Short mmCIF file of C-alpha atoms and ligand atoms in Angstrom, two decimals:
data_model
loop_
_atom_site.label_atom_id
_atom_site.label_comp_id
_atom_site.label_asym_id
_atom_site.label_seq_id
_atom_site.Cartn_x
_atom_site.Cartn_y
_atom_site.Cartn_z
CA MET N 91 122.67 146.68 66.00
CA ASP N 92 122.77 147.63 69.69
CA SER N 93 119.81 145.52 70.71
CA PHE N 94 117.77 142.51 69.52
CA ARG N 95 114.52 143.94 71.02
CA GLY N 96 111.62 144.17 68.74
CA LYS N 97 113.58 142.19 65.85
CA LEU N 98 112.60 138.99 64.12
CA ALA N 99 115.22 136.34 63.96
CA VAL N 100 115.27 133.01 62.04
CA VAL N 101 117.41 130.09 63.66
CA THR N 102 118.08 126.88 61.84
CA GLY N 103 118.84 123.90 63.95
CA GLY N 104 117.03 125.29 66.78
CA GLY N 105 116.25 121.95 68.31
CA SER N 106 119.62 121.48 70.21
CA GLY N 107 122.88 122.85 71.28
CA MET N 108 123.85 126.37 70.19
CA GLY N 109 120.68 126.72 68.10
CA ARG N 110 118.40 126.11 71.03
CA GLU N 111 120.45 128.43 73.29
CA LEU N 112 120.35 131.18 70.54
CA VAL N 113 116.52 130.86 70.42
CA ARG N 114 116.27 131.11 74.27
CA GLN N 115 118.66 133.97 74.67
CA LEU N 116 117.24 135.91 71.67
CA ALA N 117 113.71 135.52 72.98
CA ALA N 118 114.77 136.58 76.55
CA GLN N 119 116.40 139.80 75.00
CA GLY N 120 113.00 140.78 73.42
CA CYS N 121 113.48 139.25 70.01
CA SER N 122 110.77 137.18 68.18
CA VAL N 123 112.21 134.02 66.71
CA ALA N 124 111.26 131.48 64.03
CA ALA N 125 113.24 128.33 64.66
CA CYS N 126 113.29 125.24 62.54
CA ASP N 127 114.91 121.91 62.83
CA LEU N 128 114.93 118.34 61.27
CA ASN N 129 113.78 117.23 64.56
CA VAL N 130 110.38 118.76 64.99
CA GLN N 131 109.63 117.61 68.48
CA ALA N 132 112.97 119.03 69.75
CA VAL N 133 112.44 122.54 68.18
CA ALA N 134 108.93 122.51 69.53
CA GLU N 135 110.53 121.86 73.04
CA THR N 136 112.92 124.79 72.46
CA ALA N 137 110.01 127.08 71.55
CA ALA N 138 108.10 126.10 74.69
CA MET N 139 111.23 126.85 76.87
CA ALA N 140 111.83 130.14 75.13
CA ARG N 141 108.10 131.08 75.55
CA ALA N 142 108.33 130.42 79.27
CA GLY N 143 110.69 133.23 79.78
CA GLU N 144 109.87 135.60 77.00
CA PRO N 145 108.83 139.18 77.59
CA ASP N 146 105.58 140.72 76.40
CA GLY N 147 105.29 141.11 72.68
CA VAL N 148 107.78 138.33 71.85
CA GLN N 149 106.52 135.51 69.65
CA VAL N 150 108.51 132.26 69.21
CA THR N 151 107.49 129.89 66.44
CA SER N 152 108.91 126.34 65.74
CA HIS N 153 108.88 124.77 62.36
CA ALA N 154 109.82 121.38 60.46
CA CYS N 155 112.52 121.97 57.93
CA ASP N 156 115.51 119.99 56.44
CA VAL N 157 117.78 122.78 55.38
CA SER N 158 119.33 120.73 52.68
CA ASP N 159 116.04 120.60 50.78
CA GLU N 160 115.45 123.97 49.05
CA ALA N 161 111.55 123.29 48.76
CA GLN N 162 111.47 122.82 52.56
CA VAL N 163 113.54 125.90 53.32
CA LEU N 164 111.00 127.94 51.01
CA ARG N 165 107.98 126.33 52.77
CA PHE N 166 109.64 127.38 56.11
CA ARG N 167 110.20 130.95 54.89
CA ASP N 168 106.49 131.19 53.82
CA GLU N 169 105.20 129.65 57.19
CA LEU N 170 107.33 132.00 59.20
CA LEU N 171 106.17 135.05 57.25
CA ASP N 172 102.50 133.98 57.72
CA GLY N 173 102.95 133.17 61.43
CA HIS N 174 104.79 136.42 62.30
CA ALA N 175 102.70 138.49 59.82
CA GLY N 176 105.85 140.09 58.56
CA ASP N 177 107.42 141.08 55.24
CA HIS N 178 111.02 140.99 56.35
CA VAL N 179 113.41 139.33 58.93
CA ASP N 180 116.19 141.21 60.71
CA LEU N 181 118.71 138.17 61.67
CA VAL N 182 119.20 134.85 60.19
CA PHE N 183 121.38 132.26 62.09
CA SER N 184 122.21 129.36 59.76
CA ASN N 185 123.22 127.24 62.50
CA ALA N 186 122.05 123.71 61.51
CA GLY N 187 124.76 121.25 61.04
CA ILE N 188 126.06 117.62 61.42
CA GLY N 189 129.28 115.89 61.42
CA GLY N 190 130.28 112.85 59.47
CA GLY N 191 131.76 112.01 56.12
CA GLY N 192 135.12 111.63 57.65
CA SER N 193 137.04 109.70 55.10
CA PHE N 194 136.75 110.47 51.31
CA ILE N 195 138.68 107.27 50.61
CA SER N 196 137.06 104.58 52.85
CA GLY N 197 133.89 106.13 53.82
CA ARG N 198 130.42 105.88 52.24
CA ARG N 199 129.78 108.16 49.44
CA GLU N 200 126.14 108.86 50.57
CA GLU N 201 127.18 109.78 54.02
CA TRP N 202 129.83 112.18 52.56
CA GLU N 203 127.26 113.92 50.41
CA ARG N 204 124.57 114.03 53.02
CA THR N 205 126.97 115.87 55.46
CA PHE N 206 128.13 118.26 52.67
CA ALA N 207 124.51 118.89 51.73
CA VAL N 208 123.29 119.76 55.14
CA ASP N 209 126.39 121.86 56.18
CA TRP N 210 127.01 123.70 52.64
CA TRP N 211 123.70 123.44 50.78
CA GLY N 212 121.63 124.17 53.87
CA VAL N 213 123.50 127.51 54.43
CA TYR N 214 123.33 128.32 50.63
CA TYR N 215 119.57 127.63 50.42
CA CYS N 216 118.98 129.64 53.54
CA ALA N 217 121.01 132.66 52.01
CA ARG N 218 119.05 132.45 48.87
CA ALA N 219 115.69 132.22 50.74
CA PHE N 220 116.40 134.89 53.36
CA LEU N 221 118.74 137.42 51.97
CA PRO N 222 115.88 139.34 50.18
CA LEU N 223 114.04 139.46 53.51
CA LEU N 224 117.09 140.73 55.19
CA ILE N 225 117.56 143.26 52.44
CA ALA N 226 113.84 144.32 53.17
CA SER N 227 114.71 144.92 56.87
CA GLY N 228 116.45 148.34 57.55
CA ASP N 229 119.25 146.64 59.44
CA GLY N 230 119.74 142.89 58.48
CA VAL N 231 122.53 140.45 59.62
CA LEU N 232 123.15 137.06 58.16
CA VAL N 233 124.97 134.87 60.65
CA ASN N 234 126.47 131.69 59.04
CA THR N 235 128.08 129.11 61.37
CA SER N 236 131.26 127.55 60.11
CA SER N 237 133.69 125.94 62.51
CA VAL N 238 137.57 125.84 63.38
CA ASN N 239 137.27 123.27 60.63
CA GLY N 240 136.41 126.05 58.26
CA PHE N 241 140.06 127.18 58.42
CA TRP N 242 141.77 123.92 59.67
CA ALA N 243 140.67 120.98 57.85
CA SER N 244 141.46 118.20 60.40
CA LEU N 245 140.21 116.78 63.84
CA GLY N 246 143.88 115.77 64.70
CA PRO N 247 145.93 112.53 64.14
CA GLY N 248 144.13 109.50 62.80
CA MET N 249 140.87 111.27 62.23
CA PRO N 250 140.23 112.45 58.68
CA ASN N 251 137.28 115.00 58.49
CA THR N 252 136.82 115.71 54.76
CA ALA N 253 133.07 116.34 54.15
CA TYR N 254 132.58 118.55 57.25
CA SER N 255 135.69 120.49 56.55
CA THR N 256 135.12 120.90 52.87
CA ALA N 257 131.57 122.26 53.62
CA LYS N 258 132.80 124.54 56.50
CA PHE N 259 135.61 126.12 54.34
CA ALA N 260 132.77 126.85 51.88
CA VAL N 261 130.57 128.54 54.49
CA LYS N 262 133.60 130.64 55.57
CA GLY N 263 134.57 131.59 51.94
CA PHE N 264 130.92 132.26 51.02
CA SER N 265 130.41 134.54 53.94
CA GLU N 266 133.74 136.38 53.42
CA ALA N 267 132.78 136.88 49.64
CA LEU N 268 129.47 138.26 50.71
CA ILE N 269 131.11 141.14 52.61
CA GLU N 270 132.10 143.11 49.52
CA ASP N 271 128.91 141.93 47.53
CA LEU N 272 126.75 143.41 50.37
CA ARG N 273 128.72 146.55 50.54
CA VAL N 274 128.18 147.16 46.80
CA ASN N 275 124.52 145.81 46.57
CA ALA N 276 123.08 146.00 49.92
CA PRO N 277 125.22 148.23 52.22
CA HIS N 278 122.53 147.99 55.10
CA VAL N 279 122.88 144.29 55.48
CA ARG N 280 125.94 142.55 57.21
CA VAL N 281 127.30 139.11 57.22
CA ALA N 282 129.20 137.40 60.04
CA VAL N 283 130.88 133.98 60.21
CA VAL N 284 130.85 132.06 63.40
CA MET N 285 133.79 129.67 64.07
CA PRO N 286 133.40 127.69 67.21
CA GLY N 287 135.95 125.51 68.73
CA HIS N 288 134.75 122.54 71.07
CA VAL N 289 131.23 123.43 72.57
CA GLY N 290 129.46 120.90 74.54
CA THR N 291 126.54 119.66 72.72
CA ASP N 292 124.74 116.49 71.47
CA ILE N 293 126.14 116.89 67.99
CA VAL N 294 127.69 113.31 68.07
CA VAL N 295 124.51 111.65 68.90
CA ASN N 296 122.47 114.04 66.60
CA THR N 297 124.64 113.34 63.72
CA ARG N 298 124.19 109.51 63.78
CA ARG N 299 120.52 110.02 63.96
CA ALA N 300 120.43 112.60 61.18
CA LEU N 301 122.53 110.21 58.96
CA GLY N 302 120.37 107.23 59.73
CA LEU N 303 123.12 105.42 61.53
CA PRO N 304 122.30 103.11 64.47
CA GLY N 305 123.34 104.25 68.12
CA PRO N 306 126.05 102.18 69.86
CA GLU N 307 123.47 99.78 71.36
CA ARG N 308 122.37 98.66 67.90
CA LEU N 309 125.73 98.42 65.94
CA SER N 310 126.38 95.27 64.15
CA ASP N 311 129.64 93.18 64.89
CA ALA N 312 131.26 94.44 61.64
CA GLU N 313 130.32 98.10 62.68
CA LEU N 314 131.77 97.46 66.07
CA GLU N 315 134.90 96.27 64.62
CA ALA N 316 135.25 99.38 62.53
CA ALA N 317 134.50 101.43 65.63
CA ARG N 318 137.37 99.56 67.43
CA THR N 319 139.99 100.46 64.69
CA ALA N 320 138.79 104.13 64.72
CA LEU N 321 138.99 104.11 68.59
CA ILE N 322 142.62 102.71 68.56
CA ARG N 323 143.58 105.37 65.88
CA ARG N 324 142.35 107.92 68.44
CA GLY N 325 144.43 106.41 71.19
CA ALA N 326 141.65 104.83 73.11
CA PRO N 327 142.50 101.53 74.84
CA ALA N 328 140.07 99.48 72.59
CA GLU N 329 142.39 96.54 71.64
CA GLY N 330 141.23 93.80 73.90
CA ALA N 331 137.70 95.38 74.56
CA SER N 332 134.66 93.22 74.54
CA THR N 333 131.71 94.23 72.25
CA ASP N 334 129.82 95.70 75.53
CA GLU N 335 132.91 97.62 76.43
CA LEU N 336 133.17 99.02 72.96
CA ARG N 337 129.59 99.97 73.12
CA GLN N 338 130.15 101.70 76.40
CA MET N 339 133.32 103.57 75.13
CA LEU N 340 131.20 104.94 72.32
CA VAL N 341 128.38 106.21 74.64
CA GLN N 342 131.04 107.82 76.86
CA LEU N 343 132.87 109.46 73.90
CA ALA N 344 129.58 111.16 72.98
CA ASN N 345 128.72 112.12 76.57
CA ASP N 346 132.35 113.38 77.06
CA PHE N 347 131.88 115.41 73.92
CA ARG N 348 129.01 117.23 75.63
CA ASP N 349 130.11 117.28 79.17
CA LYS N 350 133.81 117.78 79.07
CA ALA N 351 133.95 120.62 76.55
CA PRO N 352 135.68 124.02 77.61
CA LEU N 353 132.41 125.98 76.74
CA SER N 354 128.79 125.06 77.07
CA ALA N 355 126.24 125.80 74.42
CA ALA N 356 124.70 128.65 76.44
CA GLU N 357 128.10 130.28 76.92
CA ALA N 358 128.75 129.80 73.17
CA ALA N 359 125.48 131.45 72.15
CA THR N 360 126.19 134.37 74.37
CA VAL N 361 129.56 134.84 72.60
CA ILE N 362 127.79 134.69 69.17
CA LEU N 363 125.07 137.20 70.18
CA ASP N 364 127.70 139.59 71.81
CA GLY N 365 129.74 139.28 68.56
CA VAL N 366 126.65 140.15 66.34
CA ARG N 367 125.73 143.06 68.34
CA SER N 368 129.44 144.38 68.37
CA GLY N 369 129.34 144.30 64.56
CA ALA N 370 132.10 141.81 64.23
CA TRP N 371 132.21 139.88 60.93
CA ARG N 372 134.33 137.00 62.27
CA ILE N 373 133.40 135.43 65.62
CA LEU N 374 135.67 132.81 67.02
CA VAL N 375 133.93 130.98 69.76
CA GLY N 376 136.18 129.70 72.68
CA GLU N 377 139.78 129.99 73.66
CA ASP N 378 140.62 126.95 71.67
CA ALA N 379 139.29 128.31 68.47
CA LYS N 380 141.19 131.59 69.14
CA SER N 381 144.37 129.73 69.76
CA LEU N 382 144.09 127.46 66.78
CA ASP N 383 143.35 130.35 64.47
CA ALA N 384 146.49 132.29 65.79
CA LEU N 385 148.66 129.29 65.38
CA VAL N 386 147.55 128.40 61.74
CA ARG N 387 148.00 131.99 60.80
CA GLU N 388 151.43 132.15 62.50
CA LYS N 389 152.81 129.24 60.60
CA PRO N 390 150.44 128.03 57.83
CA ASP N 391 153.07 125.29 56.77
CA ALA N 392 152.73 123.71 60.21
CA ALA N 393 148.95 123.36 60.21
CA TYR N 394 148.90 119.59 59.70
CA ASP N 395 152.33 118.84 61.42
CA TYR N 396 150.59 118.05 64.82
CA ALA N 397 153.77 117.72 66.74
CA GLU N 398 155.03 121.23 65.59
CA LEU N 399 151.41 122.58 66.25
CA GLY N 400 151.59 121.13 69.69
CA ARG N 401 155.00 122.59 70.40
CA MET N 402 153.85 126.11 69.13
CA ALA N 403 150.71 125.86 71.48
CA ALA N 404 152.90 124.82 74.42
CA GLU N 405 155.21 127.69 73.83
CA ASP N 406 152.32 130.13 73.53
CA SER N 407 150.66 128.92 76.81
CA GLY N 408 154.12 129.11 78.46
CA ASN N 409 154.24 132.66 77.35
CA THR N 410 150.91 133.62 78.85
CA THR N 411 151.22 131.94 82.18
N1 NAD U 205 129.67 121.54 69.04
C1 NAD U 205 130.90 121.92 68.44
O1 NAD U 205 131.94 121.77 69.06
C2 NAD U 205 130.80 122.69 67.14
C3 NAD U 205 132.07 123.15 66.74
C4 NAD U 205 132.15 123.83 65.57
C5 NAD U 205 131.00 124.18 64.86
N2 NAD U 205 129.78 123.56 65.17
C6 NAD U 205 128.72 123.89 64.42
O2 NAD U 205 127.73 124.51 65.18
C7 NAD U 205 126.40 124.28 64.77
C8 NAD U 205 125.53 123.81 65.75
O3 NAD U 205 126.01 122.66 66.22
P1 NAD U 205 125.85 122.08 67.71
O4 NAD U 205 127.04 121.56 68.18
O5 NAD U 205 124.87 122.94 68.47
O6 NAD U 205 124.92 120.69 67.33
P2 NAD U 205 123.46 120.06 67.83
O7 NAD U 205 123.51 118.79 67.11
O8 NAD U 205 123.40 120.16 69.24
O9 NAD U 205 122.41 121.03 67.13
C9 NAD U 205 122.26 121.05 65.77
C10 NAD U 205 120.87 120.95 65.46
O10 NAD U 205 120.67 121.03 63.93
C11 NAD U 205 119.71 120.16 63.55
N3 NAD U 205 120.01 119.65 62.14
C12 NAD U 205 120.72 118.78 61.67
N4 NAD U 205 120.50 118.65 60.37
C13 NAD U 205 119.63 119.39 60.03
C14 NAD U 205 118.96 119.67 58.70
N5 NAD U 205 119.28 119.08 57.69
N6 NAD U 205 117.95 120.68 58.70
C15 NAD U 205 117.69 121.22 59.77
N7 NAD U 205 118.14 121.10 61.08
C16 NAD U 205 119.06 120.11 61.17
C17 NAD U 205 119.90 118.99 64.58
O11 NAD U 205 118.58 118.20 64.61
C18 NAD U 205 120.14 119.66 65.83
O12 NAD U 205 118.86 120.05 66.60
C19 NAD U 205 126.63 123.17 63.53
O13 NAD U 205 126.67 123.96 62.24
C20 NAD U 205 128.10 122.71 63.85
O14 NAD U 205 128.57 122.13 62.63
C21 NAD U 205 129.70 122.96 66.42
#
């Protein structure tokens, strides 16, 4: 696929972050887009932004859909076929995702299962719904977003990340397994798996909203104490902090995740689209993702030995400077 001009793309999670930027960049490159999100207002805003810069003949529609609910995914599919008067789609970006479900041992089971449902079943239901439509295209590509947590199941010391990592490993495994299945059964369709490192988005805030958790300003005293323990484990100076200071630290963490990332959402979307156009099946997004991938492959036994991993990374960066 040399160009996206004249194609129809589906983007899930188009209301924010990388999904929003994918919609905008695809439309700007002459591709019609049907975008969905849990947050219907946010995805409508994305569609309005994309329409403002779209070339003639490009149509951008926005739809409400919770990808973890198969009936909603099927309704989204039917709506977009109606809206775009089509019988196939050319590209599907299964991008919607949330964090959460950190500890299997001490976390809430409902949160674990909700995170897993969005990040795994969402990708699965979209593949079920849209693969027949990609097969009906002469030149279809399924693009599933995993993460560096799809090959490295941790966020670092003191930060368990079990539901998210389990789902993202599943997305990576499923996408890789589809490579041969497609070669055998639908050789004109491709699959790519996207593995971003740290990308500056509002995923921290959006995750809390999607899980029905209160923002820092509405946390109870008990929740703030749990947050204090988690902050201390991450090395933040939260021991003697007042409740107001704790709330402020939590707001700052979410802002820093977005504002101090090595890559912006727009830059990440460009990397993803370049990767899809080039025919790559594995798309690592960001130098941090590339370096982690290399380290884990070089010495798999050291993957969770953070001191050793840090030493290897320092050596590597010493060799390249
Ligand atoms: N930001 C990062 O550093 C990073 C790193 C690795 C992987 N990822 C993955 O990239 C993808 C995009 O993340 P982002 O950082 O742009 O996040 P984001 O929060 O900015 O955007 C994700 C969008 O998905 C939507 N969404 C959440 N649950 C949904 C559901 N059930 N149905 C439909 N839409 C839903 C959210 O409302 C939001 O608009 C996710 O799959 C995420 O796991 C992100």
